[in-house]
Amino acid sequence: MTSLTEQQNVADFYDFEAALTEEERKVLLRTRAFMRDEVQPLVAEHWADGTFPMELIGRFRESGLVGLSYEGYGDHGPVASHLLTGMMAMEMSRVDASVATFFGVHNGLAMYAIHACGDQAQRDRWLPGMARMDAIGAFALTEPLDGSDIAAGMHTTARRDGDTWVLNGAKRWIGNATFADHIVVWARDVDDDQVKGFVVDKGTPGFKAEKIAHKTSLRIVENADVTLTDVRVPESDRLQNASSFRDVAEVLRATRSGVAWQALGVMVGAYELALRYATQRQQFGRPLAGFQLVQDLLVKSLGNITSSWGMLHRLAGLQDAGVFRDEHSSLAKAHVTARMREVVAWSREIFGGNGIVLEYDVARFFADAEAIYSFEGTREMNTLIVGKAITGQSAFV
Ligand SMILES: Cc1cc2nc3c(=O)[nH]c(=O)nc-3n(C[C@H](O)[C@H](O)[C@H](O)COP(=O)(O)OP(=O)(O)OC[C@H]3O[C@@H](n4cnc5c(N)ncnc54)[C@H](O)[C@@H]3O)c2cc1C
């Protein structure tokens, strides 16, 4: 008899899982089992309370699921394909998008920024501990006054003073920053006006991170308002291979595709709940699933899931082949998150009144979808990136 973890994902209608190698499939099943056994039991209470389950860090540490994308760091053997890492992000969000976001900020944004923008000595210094989750990462780009226009508007400054840099400014929405050990901070060099990256360690004088309260989406992941007041960072902690905003854009290109996979996971999680509920709940003497109009919602949801999955499958191939461009990633992020918003709304609709009660879980997916729709570039920003690529006209301002 196949175990629960080996059972095919009912939302994987075209069996995309079959595209994984046998070894990759084992990692995916481990991810599925980890999320089911270690994460699922914690999410309802922590979402309601707006708290992060700190015990998860130790469990992730033991899971062997961290750092798979970084060859030579961690003890996981060969580097994972983009299809596997994408499907892992999907599997995580299928259970809880906040925990997937915590993981994505650490394993994606922070580790990838160090990998892509640091030199070899910096990679060797920070990535092994992060790949073991002995140290947690954060990525501080967005500011209170500059979100979508951060490339042009960044106010946080870096001033060189001998062998150190002095950072001043404020950042907003920074995931994991309340407890992270290494925070990648982006700041504008007052001398050459270019954006540079710095790794600021927890406890550095002048660094303060205050948790943003009362979020209505992704309530489990901690986001912070960060202030930097004369924070001194040695030149050795400036990311040596980042010299302008183009380097930040390279990081975002990679992580945006991860967010699109996360959006797919949210669709899958909501759809699975709706399908189960529709077969169990009776009205007019028969299951909801027996009504044509309810089947229409379920089938439209499955169509969104399947078409998004096909798009992301091909996107992963472009990434593996090294021919992946900003506009490829942006189209996926904009398109898949829009499809996600439809699916969570249809899934919630199938639950009727119960769809707004946390106990039925679908409300969590419905609420979490909103942050995913807006972060790592809103739909509008990603649309403008694609628009510029296909027309040659920049419509940003
Ligand atoms: C839960 C959460 C976690 C996050 N985590 C991080 C993190 O870890 N690190 C980090 O650096 N940032 C993080 N962010 C920030 C996120 O990337 C920004 O919220 C996002 O880029 C949008 O910026 P904004 O919220 O300032 O919106 P704004 O830029 O103020 O935009 C508001 C609205 O106006 C629209 N708009 C703006 N300009 C235009 C235009 N030219 N044309 C058409 N429409 C336009 C936008 O699309 C949007 O709909 C996070 C955000 C959230 C909500």
Short mmCIF file of C-alpha atoms and ligand atoms in Angstrom, two decimals:
data_model
loop_
_atom_site.label_atom_id
_atom_site.label_comp_id
_atom_site.label_asym_id
_atom_site.label_seq_id
_atom_site.Cartn_x
_atom_site.Cartn_y
_atom_site.Cartn_z
CA MET A 1 0.00 0.00 0.00
CA THR A 2 1.37 3.45 -0.85
CA SER A 3 1.86 5.77 2.11
CA LEU A 4 0.22 9.18 2.31
CA THR A 5 3.47 10.90 1.37
CA GLU A 6 3.84 8.74 -1.72
CA GLN A 7 0.31 9.36 -2.92
CA GLN A 8 0.16 11.52 -5.98
CA ASN A 9 -0.93 15.09 -5.43
CA VAL A 10 -4.59 15.10 -6.57
CA ALA A 11 -4.08 18.56 -8.08
CA ASP A 12 -1.20 17.24 -10.25
CA PHE A 13 -3.67 16.25 -12.97
CA TYR A 14 -1.06 15.91 -15.75
CA ASP A 15 1.46 14.16 -13.48
CA PHE A 16 4.19 16.81 -13.56
CA GLU A 17 5.82 14.90 -10.73
CA ALA A 18 6.80 12.26 -13.30
CA ALA A 19 9.31 14.74 -14.75
CA LEU A 20 11.46 14.43 -11.61
CA THR A 21 14.25 11.88 -11.40
CA GLU A 22 13.87 9.09 -8.88
CA GLU A 23 16.31 10.85 -6.53
CA GLU A 24 14.47 14.17 -6.88
CA ARG A 25 11.16 12.50 -6.21
CA LYS A 26 12.52 11.17 -2.94
CA VAL A 27 13.44 14.73 -1.89
CA LEU A 28 9.97 15.94 -2.86
CA LEU A 29 8.34 13.19 -0.81
CA ARG A 30 10.58 14.10 2.13
CA THR A 31 9.43 17.70 1.79
CA ARG A 32 5.81 16.54 1.69
CA ALA A 33 6.27 14.38 4.79
CA PHE A 34 8.09 17.19 6.63
CA MET A 35 5.33 19.69 5.91
CA ARG A 36 2.61 17.21 6.91
CA ASP A 37 4.26 15.97 10.10
CA GLU A 38 6.19 18.99 11.40
CA VAL A 39 4.42 22.05 10.01
CA GLN A 40 0.73 21.28 9.47
CA PRO A 41 0.00 20.65 13.19
CA LEU A 42 1.42 24.08 14.12
CA VAL A 43 -0.09 26.41 11.57
CA ALA A 44 -3.68 26.99 12.71
CA GLU A 45 -2.69 28.21 16.18
CA HIS A 46 0.31 30.25 15.06
CA TRP A 47 -1.65 31.88 12.23
CA ALA A 48 -4.41 32.86 14.67
CA ASP A 49 -1.85 34.24 17.16
CA GLY A 50 0.40 35.86 14.55
CA THR A 51 3.51 34.12 15.90
CA PHE A 52 6.37 32.22 14.31
CA PRO A 53 7.03 28.68 15.67
CA MET A 54 10.72 29.00 16.51
CA GLU A 55 11.00 25.23 17.05
CA LEU A 56 10.65 24.82 13.29
CA ILE A 57 14.19 26.10 12.75
CA GLY A 58 15.67 23.08 14.53
CA ARG A 59 13.36 20.75 12.64
CA PHE A 60 14.34 22.29 9.29
CA ARG A 61 17.98 21.89 10.38
CA GLU A 62 17.46 18.14 10.79
CA SER A 63 15.37 17.77 7.63
CA GLY A 64 18.23 18.09 5.14
CA LEU A 65 15.99 20.26 2.94
CA VAL A 66 17.92 23.53 3.24
CA GLY A 67 20.55 24.81 0.81
CA LEU A 68 19.90 22.25 -1.93
CA SER A 69 20.42 24.86 -4.65
CA TYR A 70 23.96 25.69 -3.61
CA GLU A 71 26.63 23.33 -4.83
CA GLY A 72 29.34 22.69 -2.29
CA TYR A 73 27.36 24.01 0.70
CA GLY A 74 25.45 21.72 2.99
CA ASP A 75 25.84 17.95 2.75
CA HIS A 76 23.16 17.16 0.26
CA GLY A 77 25.04 15.83 -2.76
CA PRO A 78 24.51 17.34 -6.21
CA VAL A 79 22.81 20.67 -6.67
CA ALA A 80 19.03 20.42 -7.09
CA SER A 81 17.38 21.22 -10.44
CA HIS A 82 15.12 24.27 -10.64
CA LEU A 83 12.18 21.92 -11.17
CA LEU A 84 12.86 20.23 -7.84
CA THR A 85 13.40 23.44 -5.89
CA GLY A 86 10.26 24.90 -7.50
CA MET A 87 8.21 21.85 -6.64
CA MET A 88 9.56 21.97 -3.07
CA ALA A 89 8.34 25.60 -2.79
CA MET A 90 4.97 24.46 -4.14
CA GLU A 91 4.84 21.57 -1.63
CA MET A 92 5.60 23.96 1.26
CA SER A 93 2.98 26.54 0.27
CA ARG A 94 0.45 23.78 -0.27
CA VAL A 95 0.52 23.41 3.52
CA ASP A 96 1.38 26.93 4.66
CA ALA A 97 2.50 29.95 2.65
CA SER A 98 4.00 31.73 5.69
CA VAL A 99 6.40 28.89 6.44
CA ALA A 100 7.21 28.69 2.72
CA THR A 101 7.95 32.44 2.83
CA PHE A 102 10.20 32.10 5.90
CA PHE A 103 12.07 29.39 3.99
CA GLY A 104 12.14 31.39 0.74
CA VAL A 105 13.54 34.51 2.42
CA HIS A 106 16.31 32.49 4.09
CA ASN A 107 17.09 29.88 1.44
CA GLY A 108 16.28 32.09 -1.58
CA LEU A 109 16.61 35.83 -1.11
CA ALA A 110 19.35 35.92 1.55
CA MET A 111 21.43 32.89 0.54
CA TYR A 112 21.12 33.63 -3.17
CA ALA A 113 22.14 37.27 -2.67
CA ILE A 114 25.30 36.09 -0.90
CA HIS A 115 25.91 33.39 -3.50
CA ALA A 116 25.40 35.67 -6.51
CA CYS A 117 26.81 38.92 -5.12
CA GLY A 118 29.48 37.77 -2.65
CA ASP A 119 32.99 36.65 -3.56
CA GLN A 120 34.24 33.11 -2.88
CA ALA A 121 35.57 33.96 0.58
CA GLN A 122 32.20 35.48 1.56
CA ARG A 123 30.27 32.46 0.23
CA ASP A 124 32.54 30.16 2.21
CA ARG A 125 32.11 32.30 5.32
CA TRP A 126 28.31 32.57 5.43
CA LEU A 127 26.69 29.88 3.30
CA PRO A 128 27.72 26.69 5.17
CA GLY A 129 26.08 27.86 8.42
CA MET A 130 23.03 29.10 6.55
CA ALA A 131 22.73 25.81 4.61
CA ARG A 132 22.55 24.05 7.99
CA MET A 133 20.15 26.70 9.32
CA ASP A 134 22.56 27.34 12.15
CA ALA A 135 22.28 30.96 11.02
CA ILE A 136 19.11 32.55 9.57
CA GLY A 137 19.10 35.09 6.75
CA ALA A 138 17.01 38.13 5.82
CA PHE A 139 16.98 40.46 2.81
CA ALA A 140 16.35 44.17 3.33
CA LEU A 141 15.50 46.08 0.15
CA THR A 142 12.05 47.71 0.49
CA GLU A 143 11.76 51.01 2.39
CA PRO A 144 8.86 52.86 4.04
CA LEU A 145 8.84 55.48 1.26
CA ASP A 146 9.96 53.29 -1.65
CA GLY A 147 8.44 49.97 -2.69
CA SER A 148 7.85 49.60 -6.42
CA ASP A 149 10.21 52.49 -7.20
CA ILE A 150 13.02 51.26 -4.94
CA ALA A 151 15.56 51.11 -7.81
CA ALA A 152 15.31 54.86 -8.35
CA GLY A 153 14.14 55.98 -4.94
CA MET A 154 16.28 54.15 -2.39
CA HIS A 155 16.96 56.48 0.57
CA THR A 156 19.17 54.24 2.74
CA THR A 157 22.74 55.45 2.42
CA ALA A 158 26.21 53.93 2.73
CA ARG A 159 29.20 56.17 3.40
CA ARG A 160 32.72 54.80 3.31
CA ASP A 161 34.90 55.67 6.28
CA GLY A 162 38.32 54.03 5.90
CA ASP A 163 37.89 50.27 6.14
CA THR A 164 34.29 50.48 7.28
CA TRP A 165 30.97 51.64 5.87
CA VAL A 166 28.36 53.60 7.78
CA LEU A 167 24.72 52.76 6.97
CA ASN A 168 21.76 55.01 7.71
CA GLY A 169 18.11 54.65 6.77
CA ALA A 170 14.98 52.55 7.19
CA LYS A 171 13.62 49.36 5.63
CA ARG A 172 10.09 47.99 5.73
CA TRP A 173 8.51 44.54 5.49
CA ILE A 174 11.75 42.66 6.09
CA GLY A 175 10.97 38.96 6.58
CA ASN A 176 12.82 37.11 9.39
CA ALA A 177 14.66 40.33 10.39
CA THR A 178 13.40 40.17 13.98
CA PHE A 179 15.55 37.10 14.67
CA ALA A 180 17.86 36.71 11.63
CA ASP A 181 21.61 36.33 12.18
CA HIS A 182 22.68 37.81 8.81
CA ILE A 183 20.65 40.58 7.18
CA VAL A 184 21.55 41.50 3.60
CA VAL A 185 20.99 45.28 3.49
CA TRP A 186 20.93 47.25 0.24
CA ALA A 187 22.05 50.90 0.42
CA ARG A 188 23.03 53.69 -1.95
CA ASP A 189 26.69 54.71 -1.87
CA VAL A 190 26.73 58.49 -1.31
CA ASP A 191 29.89 58.81 -3.42
CA ASP A 192 29.05 57.01 -6.67
CA ASP A 193 25.23 56.89 -6.20
CA GLN A 194 25.20 53.11 -6.87
CA VAL A 195 23.35 50.48 -4.83
CA LYS A 196 25.62 48.17 -2.83
CA GLY A 197 24.91 45.16 -0.60
CA PHE A 198 26.08 44.68 3.01
CA VAL A 199 25.71 41.79 5.41
CA VAL A 200 24.71 43.19 8.79
CA ASP A 201 24.90 40.77 11.69
CA LYS A 202 22.33 40.50 14.47
CA GLY A 203 23.22 42.71 17.42
CA THR A 204 25.27 45.23 15.42
CA PRO A 205 24.95 48.60 17.23
CA GLY A 206 22.45 50.90 15.50
CA PHE A 207 20.47 48.04 13.88
CA LYS A 208 16.89 47.74 15.12
CA ALA A 209 14.09 45.45 13.84
CA GLU A 210 10.54 45.88 15.10
CA LYS A 211 7.87 43.33 14.23
CA ILE A 212 4.99 44.65 12.11
CA ALA A 213 1.80 43.86 14.03
CA HIS A 214 -1.79 43.22 12.88
CA LYS A 215 -1.00 41.71 9.48
CA THR A 216 -4.01 40.07 7.83
CA SER A 217 -1.91 37.92 5.48
CA LEU A 218 1.02 35.52 6.06
CA ARG A 219 0.52 36.01 9.77
CA ILE A 220 3.05 33.34 10.76
CA VAL A 221 6.08 34.87 9.07
CA GLU A 222 7.57 37.81 10.97
CA ASN A 223 8.07 41.01 8.98
CA ALA A 224 9.88 43.98 10.44
CA ASP A 225 10.36 47.70 10.24
CA VAL A 226 14.13 48.07 10.33
CA THR A 227 16.07 51.18 11.27
CA LEU A 228 19.77 51.66 10.64
CA THR A 229 21.42 54.39 12.66
CA ASP A 230 25.14 54.82 12.02
CA VAL A 231 25.49 51.05 11.58
CA ARG A 232 29.18 50.30 10.95
CA VAL A 233 29.99 47.42 8.61
CA PRO A 234 33.54 46.38 7.67
CA GLU A 235 34.49 46.46 3.97
CA SER A 236 34.93 42.68 4.24
CA ASP A 237 31.14 42.42 4.85
CA ARG A 238 30.22 44.39 1.72
CA LEU A 239 29.12 41.97 -1.01
CA GLN A 240 32.10 42.24 -3.32
CA ASN A 241 30.35 41.36 -6.58
CA ALA A 242 27.41 43.78 -6.29
CA SER A 243 28.04 47.17 -7.82
CA SER A 244 24.61 48.45 -8.89
CA PHE A 245 20.88 47.77 -8.78
CA ARG A 246 21.36 45.39 -11.73
CA ASP A 247 22.82 42.89 -9.25
CA VAL A 248 19.74 43.17 -7.02
CA ALA A 249 17.58 42.59 -10.11
CA GLU A 250 19.50 39.39 -10.81
CA VAL A 251 18.63 38.10 -7.35
CA LEU A 252 14.97 39.07 -7.79
CA ARG A 253 14.82 37.37 -11.19
CA ALA A 254 15.64 34.07 -9.51
CA THR A 255 13.49 34.49 -6.42
CA ARG A 256 10.42 35.73 -8.34
CA SER A 257 10.15 32.39 -10.05
CA GLY A 258 10.21 30.81 -6.58
CA VAL A 259 7.31 33.03 -5.54
CA ALA A 260 5.37 31.90 -8.62
CA TRP A 261 5.88 28.28 -7.48
CA GLN A 262 4.68 29.36 -4.03
CA ALA A 263 1.53 30.79 -5.63
CA LEU A 264 0.97 27.46 -7.35
CA GLY A 265 1.23 25.76 -3.95
CA VAL A 266 -1.39 28.09 -2.49
CA MET A 267 -3.75 27.20 -5.35
CA VAL A 268 -3.13 23.50 -4.82
CA GLY A 269 -3.73 23.72 -1.05
CA ALA A 270 -6.97 25.70 -1.44
CA TYR A 271 -8.25 23.49 -4.26
CA GLU A 272 -7.62 20.29 -2.30
CA LEU A 273 -9.59 21.65 0.64
CA ALA A 274 -12.46 22.75 -1.62
CA LEU A 275 -12.60 19.42 -3.45
CA ARG A 276 -12.78 17.50 -0.18
CA TYR A 277 -15.39 19.82 1.31
CA ALA A 278 -17.52 19.67 -1.85
CA THR A 279 -17.70 15.89 -1.65
CA GLN A 280 -18.57 15.91 2.07
CA ARG A 281 -20.99 18.81 2.53
CA GLN A 282 -24.59 18.06 1.55
CA GLN A 283 -27.24 20.54 0.40
CA PHE A 284 -30.56 19.75 -1.26
CA GLY A 285 -29.95 16.12 -0.28
CA ARG A 286 -26.71 15.64 -2.25
CA PRO A 287 -23.03 16.57 -2.02
CA LEU A 288 -22.10 20.05 -3.25
CA ALA A 289 -19.77 18.28 -5.71
CA GLY A 290 -22.84 16.96 -7.54
CA PHE A 291 -23.98 20.43 -8.64
CA GLN A 292 -22.90 21.62 -12.07
CA LEU A 293 -22.07 25.12 -10.90
CA VAL A 294 -19.79 23.79 -8.13
CA GLN A 295 -18.05 21.47 -10.58
CA ASP A 296 -17.46 24.52 -12.78
CA LEU A 297 -15.55 26.24 -9.94
CA LEU A 298 -13.50 23.11 -9.25
CA VAL A 299 -12.66 22.51 -12.91
CA LYS A 300 -11.72 26.16 -13.51
CA SER A 301 -9.43 25.90 -10.46
CA LEU A 302 -7.81 22.74 -11.80
CA GLY A 303 -7.35 24.48 -15.16
CA ASN A 304 -5.55 27.39 -13.48
CA ILE A 305 -3.37 24.99 -11.52
CA THR A 306 -2.49 22.85 -14.53
CA SER A 307 -1.73 25.73 -16.91
CA SER A 308 0.38 27.49 -14.24
CA TRP A 309 2.25 24.27 -13.51
CA GLY A 310 3.02 23.80 -17.22
CA MET A 311 4.34 27.36 -17.43
CA LEU A 312 6.54 26.92 -14.36
CA HIS A 313 7.80 23.55 -15.54
CA ARG A 314 9.10 25.18 -18.74
CA LEU A 315 10.43 28.18 -16.79
CA ALA A 316 12.50 25.78 -14.65
CA GLY A 317 13.92 24.31 -17.88
CA LEU A 318 14.95 27.80 -19.04
CA GLN A 319 16.65 28.37 -15.67
CA ASP A 320 18.52 25.07 -15.82
CA ALA A 321 19.61 25.88 -19.39
CA GLY A 322 20.88 29.32 -18.30
CA VAL A 323 18.70 31.19 -20.81
CA PHE A 324 16.33 32.67 -18.27
CA ARG A 325 15.56 36.40 -18.53
CA ASP A 326 13.91 38.95 -16.20
CA GLU A 327 10.77 39.02 -18.33
CA HIS A 328 10.40 35.22 -18.18
CA SER A 329 10.34 35.35 -14.41
CA SER A 330 8.11 38.43 -14.28
CA LEU A 331 5.50 36.94 -16.64
CA ALA A 332 5.30 33.83 -14.47
CA LYS A 333 5.03 35.80 -11.22
CA ALA A 334 2.35 38.16 -12.58
CA HIS A 335 0.33 35.44 -14.33
CA VAL A 336 0.45 32.68 -11.73
CA THR A 337 -0.33 34.97 -8.79
CA ALA A 338 -3.36 36.32 -10.67
CA ARG A 339 -4.57 32.74 -11.29
CA MET A 340 -3.95 32.02 -7.58
CA ARG A 341 -6.20 34.89 -6.56
CA GLU A 342 -9.03 33.39 -8.63
CA VAL A 343 -8.55 29.89 -7.22
CA VAL A 344 -8.50 30.93 -3.55
CA ALA A 345 -11.67 32.97 -4.11
CA TRP A 346 -13.48 30.07 -5.84
CA SER A 347 -12.29 27.65 -3.14
CA ARG A 348 -13.51 29.92 -0.39
CA GLU A 349 -16.83 30.33 -2.21
CA ILE A 350 -17.38 26.55 -2.17
CA PHE A 351 -17.17 26.65 1.64
CA GLY A 352 -19.98 29.22 1.88
CA GLY A 353 -20.03 30.78 5.35
CA ASN A 354 -17.53 28.25 6.69
CA GLY A 355 -15.05 29.71 4.21
CA ILE A 356 -14.48 32.70 6.46
CA VAL A 357 -13.82 30.66 9.60
CA LEU A 358 -10.16 29.82 10.36
CA GLU A 359 -11.03 26.29 11.53
CA TYR A 360 -11.86 25.31 7.95
CA ASP A 361 -8.38 26.42 6.81
CA VAL A 362 -9.41 27.76 3.41
CA ALA A 363 -9.63 31.30 4.86
CA ARG A 364 -5.90 31.14 5.67
CA PHE A 365 -5.10 30.40 2.00
CA PHE A 366 -7.47 33.15 0.88
CA ALA A 367 -5.80 35.73 3.15
CA ASP A 368 -2.22 34.59 2.48
CA ALA A 369 -2.69 34.90 -1.28
CA GLU A 370 -2.89 38.70 -0.98
CA ALA A 371 0.69 39.18 0.25
CA ILE A 372 2.07 36.78 -2.35
CA TYR A 373 0.21 38.73 -5.03
CA SER A 374 1.98 41.94 -3.95
CA PHE A 375 5.49 41.01 -2.81
CA GLU A 376 8.62 40.50 -4.94
CA GLY A 377 7.18 42.99 -7.41
CA THR A 378 3.46 43.65 -7.67
CA ARG A 379 1.48 42.41 -10.68
CA GLU A 380 1.75 45.90 -12.15
CA MET A 381 5.57 46.06 -11.81
CA ASN A 382 6.07 42.62 -13.29
CA THR A 383 3.65 43.49 -16.09
CA LEU A 384 5.70 46.60 -16.89
CA ILE A 385 8.91 44.52 -17.02
CA VAL A 386 7.30 42.19 -19.57
CA GLY A 387 5.69 45.13 -21.39
CA LYS A 388 9.08 46.78 -21.82
CA ALA A 389 10.64 43.54 -23.10
CA ILE A 390 7.99 42.89 -25.74
CA THR A 391 7.48 46.49 -26.94
CA GLY A 392 10.84 48.11 -26.33
CA GLN A 393 8.97 50.93 -24.53
CA SER A 394 9.50 51.60 -20.83
CA ALA A 395 6.16 52.53 -19.21
CA PHE A 396 7.43 52.75 -15.63
CA VAL A 397 6.91 56.50 -15.25
C1 LIG B 1 4.26 40.03 3.68
C2 LIG B 1 5.32 40.79 2.95
C3 LIG B 1 6.64 40.36 3.00
C4 LIG B 1 7.66 41.10 2.39
N1 LIG B 1 8.97 40.71 2.56
C5 LIG B 1 9.97 41.53 2.10
C6 LIG B 1 11.34 41.24 2.40
O1 LIG B 1 11.66 40.23 3.06
N2 LIG B 1 12.30 42.10 1.97
C7 LIG B 1 12.00 43.21 1.24
O2 LIG B 1 12.92 43.95 0.87
N3 LIG B 1 10.69 43.53 0.94
C8 LIG B 1 9.67 42.71 1.35
N4 LIG B 1 8.35 43.02 1.06
C9 LIG B 1 8.04 44.24 0.32
C10 LIG B 1 7.38 44.01 -1.04
O3 LIG B 1 8.33 43.57 -1.98
C11 LIG B 1 6.66 45.32 -1.44
O4 LIG B 1 5.50 45.38 -0.63
C12 LIG B 1 6.29 45.38 -2.89
O5 LIG B 1 7.45 45.49 -3.69
C13 LIG B 1 5.35 46.56 -3.21
O6 LIG B 1 5.80 47.74 -2.65
P1 LIG B 1 4.82 48.63 -1.74
O7 LIG B 1 4.15 47.73 -0.77
O8 LIG B 1 5.61 49.76 -1.22
O9 LIG B 1 3.69 49.16 -2.75
P2 LIG B 1 3.74 50.49 -3.65
O10 LIG B 1 5.00 50.51 -4.43
O11 LIG B 1 3.41 51.66 -2.79
O12 LIG B 1 2.55 50.21 -4.65
C14 LIG B 1 1.16 50.34 -4.29
C15 LIG B 1 0.32 49.99 -5.51
O13 LIG B 1 0.59 50.93 -6.57
C16 LIG B 1 0.97 50.23 -7.75
N5 LIG B 1 1.94 50.98 -8.53
C17 LIG B 1 3.09 51.57 -8.08
N6 LIG B 1 3.73 52.16 -9.10
C18 LIG B 1 3.00 51.92 -10.22
C19 LIG B 1 3.15 52.25 -11.61
N7 LIG B 1 4.23 52.91 -12.07
N8 LIG B 1 2.19 51.85 -12.48
C20 LIG B 1 1.12 51.16 -12.04
N9 LIG B 1 0.92 50.81 -10.75
C21 LIG B 1 1.85 51.19 -9.86
C22 LIG B 1 1.56 48.91 -7.24
O14 LIG B 1 1.58 47.91 -8.25
C23 LIG B 1 0.64 48.60 -6.07
O15 LIG B 1 -0.53 47.99 -6.53
C24 LIG B 1 7.33 42.27 1.65
C25 LIG B 1 5.98 42.67 1.56
C26 LIG B 1 5.00 41.96 2.21
C27 LIG B 1 3.57 42.45 2.13
#
